[in-house]
CSV table of C-alpha atoms in Angstrom, one decimal:
chain,number,residue,atom,x,y,z
A,1,MET,CA,-19.9,25.0,25.6
A,2,GLU,CA,-23.6,25.5,24.8
A,3,LYS,CA,-25.9,22.5,24.5
A,4,TRP,CA,-26.8,21.4,21.0
A,5,GLN,CA,-29.9,19.4,21.6
A,6,ASN,CA,-32.4,22.1,20.5
A,7,GLN,CA,-30.3,23.5,17.6
A,8,THR,CA,-31.1,22.9,14.0
A,9,GLU,CA,-28.5,21.1,11.9
A,10,LYS,CA,-27.4,24.4,10.4
A,11,GLN,CA,-26.9,25.9,13.8
A,12,MET,CA,-24.9,22.8,14.9
A,13,LEU,CA,-22.5,23.2,12.0
A,14,GLU,CA,-22.0,26.9,12.8
A,15,GLN,CA,-21.3,25.9,16.4
A,16,ILE,CA,-18.8,23.4,15.3
A,17,ARG,CA,-17.0,25.8,13.0
A,18,SER,CA,-16.8,28.3,15.8
A,19,SER,CA,-15.5,25.8,18.3
A,20,ILE,CA,-12.8,24.4,15.9
A,21,GLY,CA,-11.8,27.8,14.7
A,22,LYS,CA,-10.9,28.9,18.3
A,23,VAL,CA,-8.7,25.8,18.9
A,24,GLN,CA,-5.0,25.7,18.2
A,25,LEU,CA,-4.4,22.2,16.8
A,26,PRO,CA,-1.0,20.6,17.2
A,27,VAL,CA,-0.9,19.8,13.5
A,28,ASP,CA,-1.9,22.8,11.3
A,29,SER,CA,-3.5,20.6,8.6
A,30,TYR,CA,-6.0,19.0,10.9
A,31,ASN,CA,-8.0,22.2,11.3
A,32,GLU,CA,-8.4,22.6,7.5
A,33,GLN,CA,-9.1,18.9,7.0
A,34,ILE,CA,-11.8,18.8,9.7
A,35,MET,CA,-13.4,21.9,8.2
A,36,ASN,CA,-13.4,20.1,4.8
A,37,ARG,CA,-15.1,17.2,6.4
A,38,ILE,CA,-17.8,19.4,7.8
A,39,GLU,CA,-18.5,21.0,4.4
A,40,HIS,CA,-18.7,17.5,2.9
A,41,MET,CA,-21.2,16.4,5.6
A,42,GLU,CA,-23.2,19.6,5.4
A,43,ILE,CA,-23.9,19.0,1.7
A,44,LYS,CA,-24.9,15.4,2.2
A,45,GLY,CA,-27.0,16.1,5.3
A,46,GLY,CA,-28.6,13.5,7.5
A,47,SER,CA,-28.6,12.7,11.2
A,48,LYS,CA,-25.8,10.0,11.0
A,49,LEU,CA,-23.6,12.5,9.3
A,50,ILE,CA,-24.4,15.1,11.9
A,51,LYS,CA,-23.4,12.7,14.7
A,52,LYS,CA,-20.0,12.1,12.9
A,53,THR,CA,-19.6,15.9,12.6
A,54,LEU,CA,-20.3,16.4,16.3
A,55,ALA,CA,-17.8,13.7,17.1
A,56,ALA,CA,-15.2,15.4,14.9
A,57,ALA,CA,-15.8,18.7,16.6
A,58,CYS,CA,-15.3,17.1,20.0
A,59,VAL,CA,-12.1,15.4,18.8
A,60,ALA,CA,-10.8,18.8,17.6
A,61,VAL,CA,-11.6,20.4,20.9
A,62,MET,CA,-10.1,17.6,22.9
A,63,ILE,CA,-6.9,17.8,20.8
A,64,GLY,CA,-6.8,21.5,21.4
A,65,LEU,CA,-7.0,20.9,25.2
A,66,GLY,CA,-4.3,18.3,25.0
A,67,THR,CA,-6.5,15.4,26.3
A,68,VAL,CA,-6.1,13.0,23.4
A,69,THR,CA,-3.1,11.1,24.7
A,70,ALA,CA,-2.3,7.5,25.1
A,71,GLY,CA,-2.9,7.8,28.8
A,72,PHE,CA,-6.3,9.5,28.7
A,73,ILE,CA,-8.2,8.3,25.6
A,74,SER,CA,-10.9,5.7,26.3
A,75,PRO,CA,-11.5,2.7,24.1
A,76,VAL,CA,-14.8,4.3,23.0
A,77,TRP,CA,-13.0,7.4,21.8
A,78,ALA,CA,-10.2,5.3,20.2
A,79,ASP,CA,-12.9,3.6,18.1
A,80,THR,CA,-14.5,6.9,17.2
A,81,LEU,CA,-11.1,8.3,16.1
A,82,SER,CA,-10.4,5.2,14.0
A,83,GLN,CA,-13.7,5.8,12.1
A,84,PHE,CA,-12.9,9.4,11.4
A,85,PRO,CA,-10.8,9.6,8.2
A,86,VAL,CA,-8.5,12.4,9.4
A,87,PHE,CA,-7.2,10.2,12.3
A,88,SER,CA,-7.5,6.8,10.7
A,89,SER,CA,-4.5,5.1,9.0
A,90,ILE,CA,-5.0,4.6,5.3
A,91,PHE,CA,-2.6,1.6,5.6
A,92,LYS,CA,-5.1,-0.3,7.9
A,93,HIS,CA,-7.3,-0.7,4.8
A,94,THR,CA,-4.7,-2.2,2.6
A,95,ASP,CA,-2.6,-5.4,2.5
A,96,PRO,CA,-1.8,-7.4,5.6
A,97,GLY,CA,1.8,-6.2,5.7
A,98,LEU,CA,1.0,-2.4,5.7
A,99,LYS,CA,-1.9,-3.0,8.0
A,100,LEU,CA,0.5,-4.6,10.5
A,101,ALA,CA,3.0,-1.9,10.1
A,102,ALA,CA,0.4,0.7,10.9
A,103,GLU,CA,-0.9,-1.2,13.9
A,104,LYS,CA,2.7,-1.4,15.2
A,105,GLY,CA,3.3,2.3,14.7
A,106,LEU,CA,6.0,1.8,12.1
A,107,THR,CA,4.6,4.4,9.7
A,108,THR,CA,5.3,8.2,9.7
A,109,SER,CA,2.7,10.9,9.3
A,110,PRO,CA,4.1,14.0,7.4
A,111,ASN,CA,0.6,15.7,7.5
A,112,MET,CA,1.6,18.0,4.6
A,113,SER,CA,-1.1,19.7,2.6
A,114,VAL,CA,-1.3,21.8,-0.5
A,115,THR,CA,-4.4,23.6,-1.7
A,116,LYS,CA,-5.0,24.9,-5.3
A,117,ASP,CA,-8.2,26.1,-6.9
A,118,GLY,CA,-10.4,24.6,-4.1
A,119,VAL,CA,-8.7,21.2,-4.1
A,120,THR,CA,-6.6,20.1,-1.1
A,121,LEU,CA,-4.2,17.2,-1.3
A,122,SER,CA,-2.4,15.9,1.7
A,123,VAL,CA,0.4,13.3,2.2
A,124,THR,CA,-0.9,11.6,5.3
A,125,GLU,CA,1.3,8.5,5.8
A,126,VAL,CA,4.6,7.0,4.7
A,127,PHE,CA,6.1,3.5,5.1
A,128,TYR,CA,9.6,2.5,4.0
A,129,ASP,CA,11.5,-0.7,4.9
A,130,GLY,CA,14.2,-0.8,2.2
A,131,THR,CA,12.1,-3.1,0.0
A,132,ARG,CA,9.0,-0.9,-0.6
A,133,LEU,CA,7.9,2.6,-0.2
A,134,ALA,CA,4.2,3.2,0.4
A,135,ILE,CA,2.7,6.7,0.5
A,136,GLY,CA,-0.9,7.6,1.5
A,137,PHE,CA,-2.7,10.6,0.1
A,138,GLU,CA,-6.0,12.2,1.1
A,139,ARG,CA,-8.0,14.6,-1.1
A,140,ALA,CA,-10.5,17.2,0.1
A,141,GLY,CA,-12.7,19.8,-1.7
A,142,ILE,CA,-14.0,17.4,-4.4
A,143,MET,CA,-17.3,15.5,-4.0
A,144,ASP,CA,-16.5,12.8,-6.7
A,145,GLU,CA,-16.1,9.4,-5.1
A,146,ARG,CA,-13.3,8.6,-7.5
A,147,VAL,CA,-9.8,9.7,-6.6
A,148,LEU,CA,-7.5,8.2,-9.3
A,149,ALA,CA,-8.3,9.2,-12.8
A,150,GLU,CA,-8.3,6.7,-15.7
A,151,ILE,CA,-4.7,6.5,-17.0
A,152,THR,CA,-4.9,6.7,-20.8
A,153,ASP,CA,-1.2,6.2,-21.4
A,154,PHE,CA,1.0,4.6,-18.7
A,155,LYS,CA,4.2,5.5,-20.6
A,156,THR,CA,3.5,9.2,-20.7
A,157,HIS,CA,1.3,9.2,-17.6
A,158,ASP,CA,-1.4,10.9,-19.5
A,159,PHE,CA,-4.8,10.7,-17.8
A,160,ASP,CA,-8.5,11.6,-18.2
A,161,GLN,CA,-8.9,15.2,-17.2
A,162,SER,CA,-12.6,15.6,-17.9
A,163,THR,CA,-13.5,15.8,-14.2
A,164,LYS,CA,-11.8,18.4,-12.0
A,165,GLY,CA,-9.9,17.0,-9.0
A,166,LEU,CA,-9.1,13.5,-10.2
A,167,LEU,CA,-5.5,12.6,-9.6
A,168,GLY,CA,-2.9,11.4,-12.1
A,169,LEU,CA,0.0,9.1,-11.2
A,170,PRO,CA,2.2,10.5,-8.5
A,171,VAL,CA,5.9,10.7,-9.4
A,172,VAL,CA,8.6,10.2,-6.7
A,173,THR,CA,12.2,11.3,-7.2
A,174,GLN,CA,15.2,11.9,-5.1
A,175,VAL,CA,15.9,15.6,-4.3
A,176,SER,CA,18.7,15.4,-6.9
A,177,GLY,CA,15.9,14.8,-9.5
A,178,GLU,CA,16.9,11.1,-10.0
A,179,PRO,CA,13.8,8.9,-10.1
A,180,ILE,CA,13.3,6.3,-7.4
A,181,SER,CA,13.9,3.1,-9.2
A,182,PHE,CA,11.6,0.1,-8.6
A,183,GLY,CA,10.6,-3.3,-10.0
A,184,SER,CA,6.9,-2.9,-9.8
A,185,SER,CA,4.3,-0.3,-8.5
A,186,SER,CA,0.7,0.1,-7.8
A,187,THR,CA,-1.5,3.1,-7.4
A,188,GLY,CA,-5.2,3.2,-6.6
A,189,ASP,CA,-8.1,4.3,-4.4
A,190,VAL,CA,-8.2,2.7,-1.0
A,191,GLU,CA,-11.2,0.6,-0.5
A,192,GLY,CA,-13.0,1.4,2.7
A,193,GLN,CA,-11.3,4.8,3.1
A,194,ALA,CA,-13.1,7.5,1.0
A,195,GLN,CA,-11.1,10.3,-0.7
A,196,THR,CA,-7.7,8.5,-0.3
A,197,LEU,CA,-5.1,7.1,-2.6
A,198,LEU,CA,-2.3,4.7,-2.0
A,199,LEU,CA,1.0,4.6,-4.0
A,200,GLU,CA,3.4,1.6,-3.6
A,201,LEU,CA,6.8,1.4,-5.1
A,202,ASN,CA,8.1,-2.2,-4.8
A,203,GLU,CA,11.4,-4.0,-5.2
A,204,LEU,CA,13.3,-0.8,-4.7
A,205,ARG,CA,16.6,-0.6,-6.5
A,206,ASN,CA,18.4,2.6,-5.7
A,207,THR,CA,17.5,3.7,-2.2
A,208,ALA,CA,19.9,1.7,-0.1
A,209,ALA,CA,22.7,4.2,-0.7
A,210,LEU,CA,20.4,7.0,0.7
A,211,GLY,CA,20.7,5.7,4.2
A,212,ASP,CA,18.0,5.2,6.8
A,213,GLU,CA,16.6,8.7,6.5
A,214,PHE,CA,16.3,10.8,3.3
A,215,LYS,CA,14.0,13.2,1.5
A,216,VAL,CA,12.0,12.6,-1.6
A,217,ASP,CA,10.1,15.0,-3.9
A,218,ILE,CA,6.5,14.0,-4.8
A,219,SER,CA,4.6,15.5,-7.7
A,220,VAL,CA,1.0,14.7,-8.3
A,221,PRO,CA,-0.9,16.1,-11.3
A,222,VAL,CA,-4.6,17.0,-10.8
A,223,ALA,CA,-7.2,17.2,-13.5
A,224,GLN,CA,-8.1,20.8,-14.6
A,225,ILE,CA,-5.4,22.3,-12.4
A,226,ALA,CA,-2.4,23.6,-14.4
A,227,GLU,CA,0.4,23.0,-11.9
A,228,PRO,CA,1.0,19.7,-10.1
A,229,PHE,CA,0.8,19.4,-6.3
A,230,GLU,CA,4.3,19.1,-5.0
A,231,PHE,CA,5.7,17.9,-1.7
A,232,GLN,CA,9.1,17.2,-0.2
A,233,VAL,CA,8.7,14.4,2.4
A,234,THR,CA,11.2,12.9,4.8
A,235,VAL,CA,11.4,9.1,4.5
A,236,LYS,CA,12.5,7.1,7.5
A,237,LYS,CA,13.5,3.4,7.1
A,238,VAL,CA,12.1,0.8,9.5
A,239,THR,CA,15.0,-1.0,10.9
A,240,GLU,CA,13.5,-2.8,13.9
A,241,GLY,CA,12.7,-6.4,13.1
A,242,VAL,CA,14.4,-6.4,9.8
A,243,ILE,CA,16.4,-9.6,8.7
A,244,ASN,CA,18.6,-9.5,5.6
A,245,LEU,CA,20.0,-12.8,4.5
A,246,THR,CA,22.2,-13.9,1.5
A,247,PRO,CA,21.8,-17.7,1.8
A,248,GLY,CA,23.4,-18.7,-1.5
A,249,GLN,CA,21.3,-21.9,-1.2
A,250,GLY,CA,19.6,-23.6,-4.1
A,251,ALA,CA,18.8,-26.9,-5.8
A,252,SER,CA,19.0,-28.6,-9.2
A,253,LYS,CA,16.8,-30.8,-11.4
A,254,GLY,CA,18.1,-31.8,-14.8
A,255,SER,CA,19.8,-28.8,-16.3
A,256,PHE,CA,17.8,-26.4,-14.3
A,257,HIS,CA,19.4,-24.8,-11.2
A,258,TYR,CA,18.4,-21.9,-9.0
A,259,THR,CA,20.1,-20.0,-6.2
A,260,VAL,CA,18.5,-17.9,-3.4
A,261,LYS,CA,20.5,-14.7,-3.8
A,262,SER,CA,18.8,-12.8,-1.0
A,263,LEU,CA,15.9,-13.1,1.4
A,264,ASP,CA,14.8,-9.9,3.2
A,265,ILE,CA,12.2,-10.1,6.0
A,266,THR,CA,10.7,-6.9,7.4
A,267,PRO,CA,7.6,-6.3,9.7
A,268,ALA,CA,5.5,-5.7,6.5
A,269,THR,CA,7.2,-7.3,3.6
A,270,LEU,CA,9.2,-10.4,2.5
A,271,ARG,CA,11.4,-10.1,-0.5
A,272,LEU,CA,13.0,-13.0,-2.4
A,273,ILE,CA,15.6,-12.6,-5.1
A,274,VAL,CA,16.4,-15.8,-7.1
A,275,THR,CA,18.8,-16.4,-9.9
A,276,SER,CA,18.4,-19.5,-12.2
A,277,GLU,CA,19.8,-21.1,-15.3
A,278,GLY,CA,19.0,-24.1,-17.5
A,279,GLU,CA,15.9,-25.6,-19.0
A,280,VAL,CA,12.6,-25.3,-17.0
A,281,PRO,CA,11.7,-28.9,-15.7
A,282,ALA,CA,8.7,-30.6,-17.2
A,283,SER,CA,6.6,-33.4,-15.7
A,284,ALA,CA,5.2,-36.3,-17.8
A,285,GLU,CA,1.9,-34.5,-17.9
A,286,GLN,CA,3.5,-31.4,-19.4
A,287,THR,CA,4.5,-32.9,-22.7
A,288,GLY,CA,2.9,-33.2,-26.1
A,289,GLU,CA,0.2,-30.6,-26.5
A,290,TYR,CA,0.9,-29.4,-22.9
A,291,ALA,CA,4.0,-27.5,-21.6
A,292,PRO,CA,5.2,-26.0,-18.4
A,293,THR,CA,5.1,-22.3,-17.6
A,294,GLU,CA,8.0,-20.5,-16.0
A,295,VAL,CA,9.0,-21.6,-12.5
A,296,PHE,CA,7.2,-20.0,-9.5
A,297,TYR,CA,8.5,-20.0,-5.9
A,298,GLU,CA,6.1,-20.7,-3.1
A,299,LEU,CA,7.3,-20.1,0.5
A,300,VAL,CA,6.3,-22.2,3.6
A,301,ASP,CA,7.3,-21.5,7.2
A,302,ASP,CA,7.9,-24.0,9.9
A,303,ALA,CA,4.2,-23.7,11.1
A,304,GLY,CA,2.9,-24.7,7.6
A,305,ASN,CA,1.8,-21.2,6.5
A,306,VAL,CA,2.0,-20.8,2.7
A,307,ILE,CA,2.6,-17.5,0.8
A,308,ASN,CA,3.0,-16.8,-2.9
A,309,PRO,CA,4.2,-13.6,-4.6
A,310,ARG,CA,1.9,-10.6,-4.2
A,311,GLN,CA,1.9,-10.3,-8.0
A,312,MET,CA,1.2,-13.6,-9.8
A,313,GLY,CA,1.6,-12.6,-13.4
A,314,TYR,CA,3.1,-15.0,-15.9
A,315,ALA,CA,4.7,-14.9,-19.4
A,316,MET,CA,2.4,-16.0,-22.2
A,317,ALA,CA,5.0,-18.4,-23.5
A,318,LYS,CA,6.0,-22.0,-22.7
A,319,ALA,CA,8.9,-22.8,-20.3
A,320,VAL,CA,10.2,-19.2,-20.0
A,321,GLN,CA,13.5,-19.1,-18.1
A,322,HIS,CA,14.1,-16.0,-16.0
A,323,PRO,CA,17.8,-15.5,-15.1
A,324,ILE,CA,16.7,-13.4,-12.1
A,325,LEU,CA,13.4,-13.0,-10.3
A,326,ASP,CA,12.7,-10.3,-7.7
A,327,ASN,CA,9.5,-11.3,-5.8
A,328,LEU,CA,7.6,-9.5,-3.1
A,329,TYR,CA,5.4,-11.4,-0.6
A,330,ASN,CA,3.2,-10.6,2.3
A,331,THR,CA,4.7,-11.5,5.7
A,332,PHE,CA,4.1,-14.6,7.7
A,333,PRO,CA,2.1,-14.2,10.9
A,334,GLN,CA,5.3,-14.2,12.9
A,335,ILE,CA,9.0,-14.4,12.2
A,336,PRO,CA,9.6,-18.1,11.2
A,337,LYS,CA,12.4,-20.3,12.4
A,338,THR,CA,12.7,-21.7,8.8
A,339,ILE,CA,11.4,-20.9,5.4
A,340,THR,CA,11.2,-23.6,2.7
A,341,ILE,CA,11.3,-22.6,-1.0
A,342,ARG,CA,8.9,-24.8,-3.0
A,343,PRO,CA,9.4,-24.3,-6.7
A,344,TYR,CA,6.5,-25.3,-9.0
A,345,THR,CA,5.2,-24.8,-12.5
A,346,CYS,CA,1.7,-24.5,-14.0
A,347,THR,CA,0.6,-26.1,-17.3
A,348,PHE,CA,-0.3,-24.5,-20.6
A,349,ASP,CA,-2.4,-26.3,-23.3
A,350,SER,CA,-1.7,-25.9,-27.0
A,351,GLU,CA,-3.4,-22.5,-27.0
A,352,LEU,CA,-1.5,-21.2,-24.0
A,353,ASN,CA,-4.5,-21.5,-21.7
A,354,LEU,CA,-3.6,-22.4,-18.1
A,355,LEU,CA,-5.0,-25.7,-16.8
A,356,LEU,CA,-7.4,-25.0,-13.9
A,357,ASP,CA,-8.8,-27.3,-11.2
A,358,ALA,CA,-12.4,-27.7,-10.2
A,359,ASN,CA,-12.2,-24.6,-8.1
A,360,GLY,CA,-10.8,-22.5,-10.9
A,361,GLU,CA,-7.3,-22.4,-9.4
A,362,ARG,CA,-4.1,-23.0,-11.4
A,363,VAL,CA,-3.0,-26.6,-11.4
A,364,LYS,CA,0.4,-26.7,-9.8
A,365,THR,CA,3.2,-29.2,-10.5
A,366,TYR,CA,5.6,-29.2,-7.6
A,367,HIS,CA,9.2,-30.3,-8.0
A,368,LYS,CA,10.3,-31.9,-4.7
A,369,GLU,CA,13.9,-32.2,-5.8
A,370,LEU,CA,14.1,-28.4,-6.0
A,371,GLU,CA,13.0,-27.6,-2.5
A,372,THR,CA,15.5,-26.0,-0.1
A,373,THR,CA,15.0,-24.8,3.5
A,374,ILE,CA,16.6,-21.7,4.9
A,375,VAL,CA,17.2,-21.3,8.6
A,376,ILE,CA,16.2,-17.9,10.0
A,377,PRO,CA,18.7,-16.8,12.7
């Protein structure tokens, strides 16, 4: 390979294109994605970007020669690869559970790409543990820093199409056409990872019958492009390190009683399903102009680590009783020996404002009588 020291930046880019174009990459989409990165860097210019481009070119050549393997890559190169978006896990920039899953190699990489009208969209990473399905996307060909468009109607999935290349909400279905059913979802740009989007479907309801490996169809609408981008992706369930319990344990206070219907622990997620009945308990401080909220369930492991549901929304009404709650939590640092369920309520004033402490946190009223401890086998 010729030396680059005396070349202009334009000549460097041409050299890179030539080098990458001659290499047969093991994953077809990498060549195109690297070329898109080069175009992006060429427009922006700058010495730092040129250095990244040169690193990308070297990575491409190394892959073509078969030298990027677990046995030969150096720590310096590993760090370089992790900084280059084509090779970096989207999930490492998200919540602790998905980050841990990516670090343990529990995700799959479909590396599927579709290009339409100058816009390329790729499905880069998938994670499924029976409780949630996470899908990472990467976009190329568009310079806008935004990836997800403003959703103008969540019921119809209508979105702002004034800027070409912005993505609408992805839709995931079984190959039969039946939608993947879930309790909650989130979709958004991935902070710290440009041109990427993360879709999460949580508290999955109809995937267990599909087995440990199945296909899903994904459709992603894109602004100012007539037809959606469509993919059929194989989903593989993580089974290692998964614990599924049906404790049937619970506790009572007054007329209120709850039962832990199921507790599922995976390397990336903890899911708690609770059924309850009776009147929400109230403390002496939650009477008169004050009143309790619904009951929340905090989890504590044997090492004293505390976790709360990932989504901490609440009903804007006093003492709401939920017959069934399906909550998702981030994982504990390691599989615990025991998990204690600590129910608590917060407090509304007469105008349904939550009482807050000096740090701006919700004031919690714990109910010791309602605690129950589950032994993890």
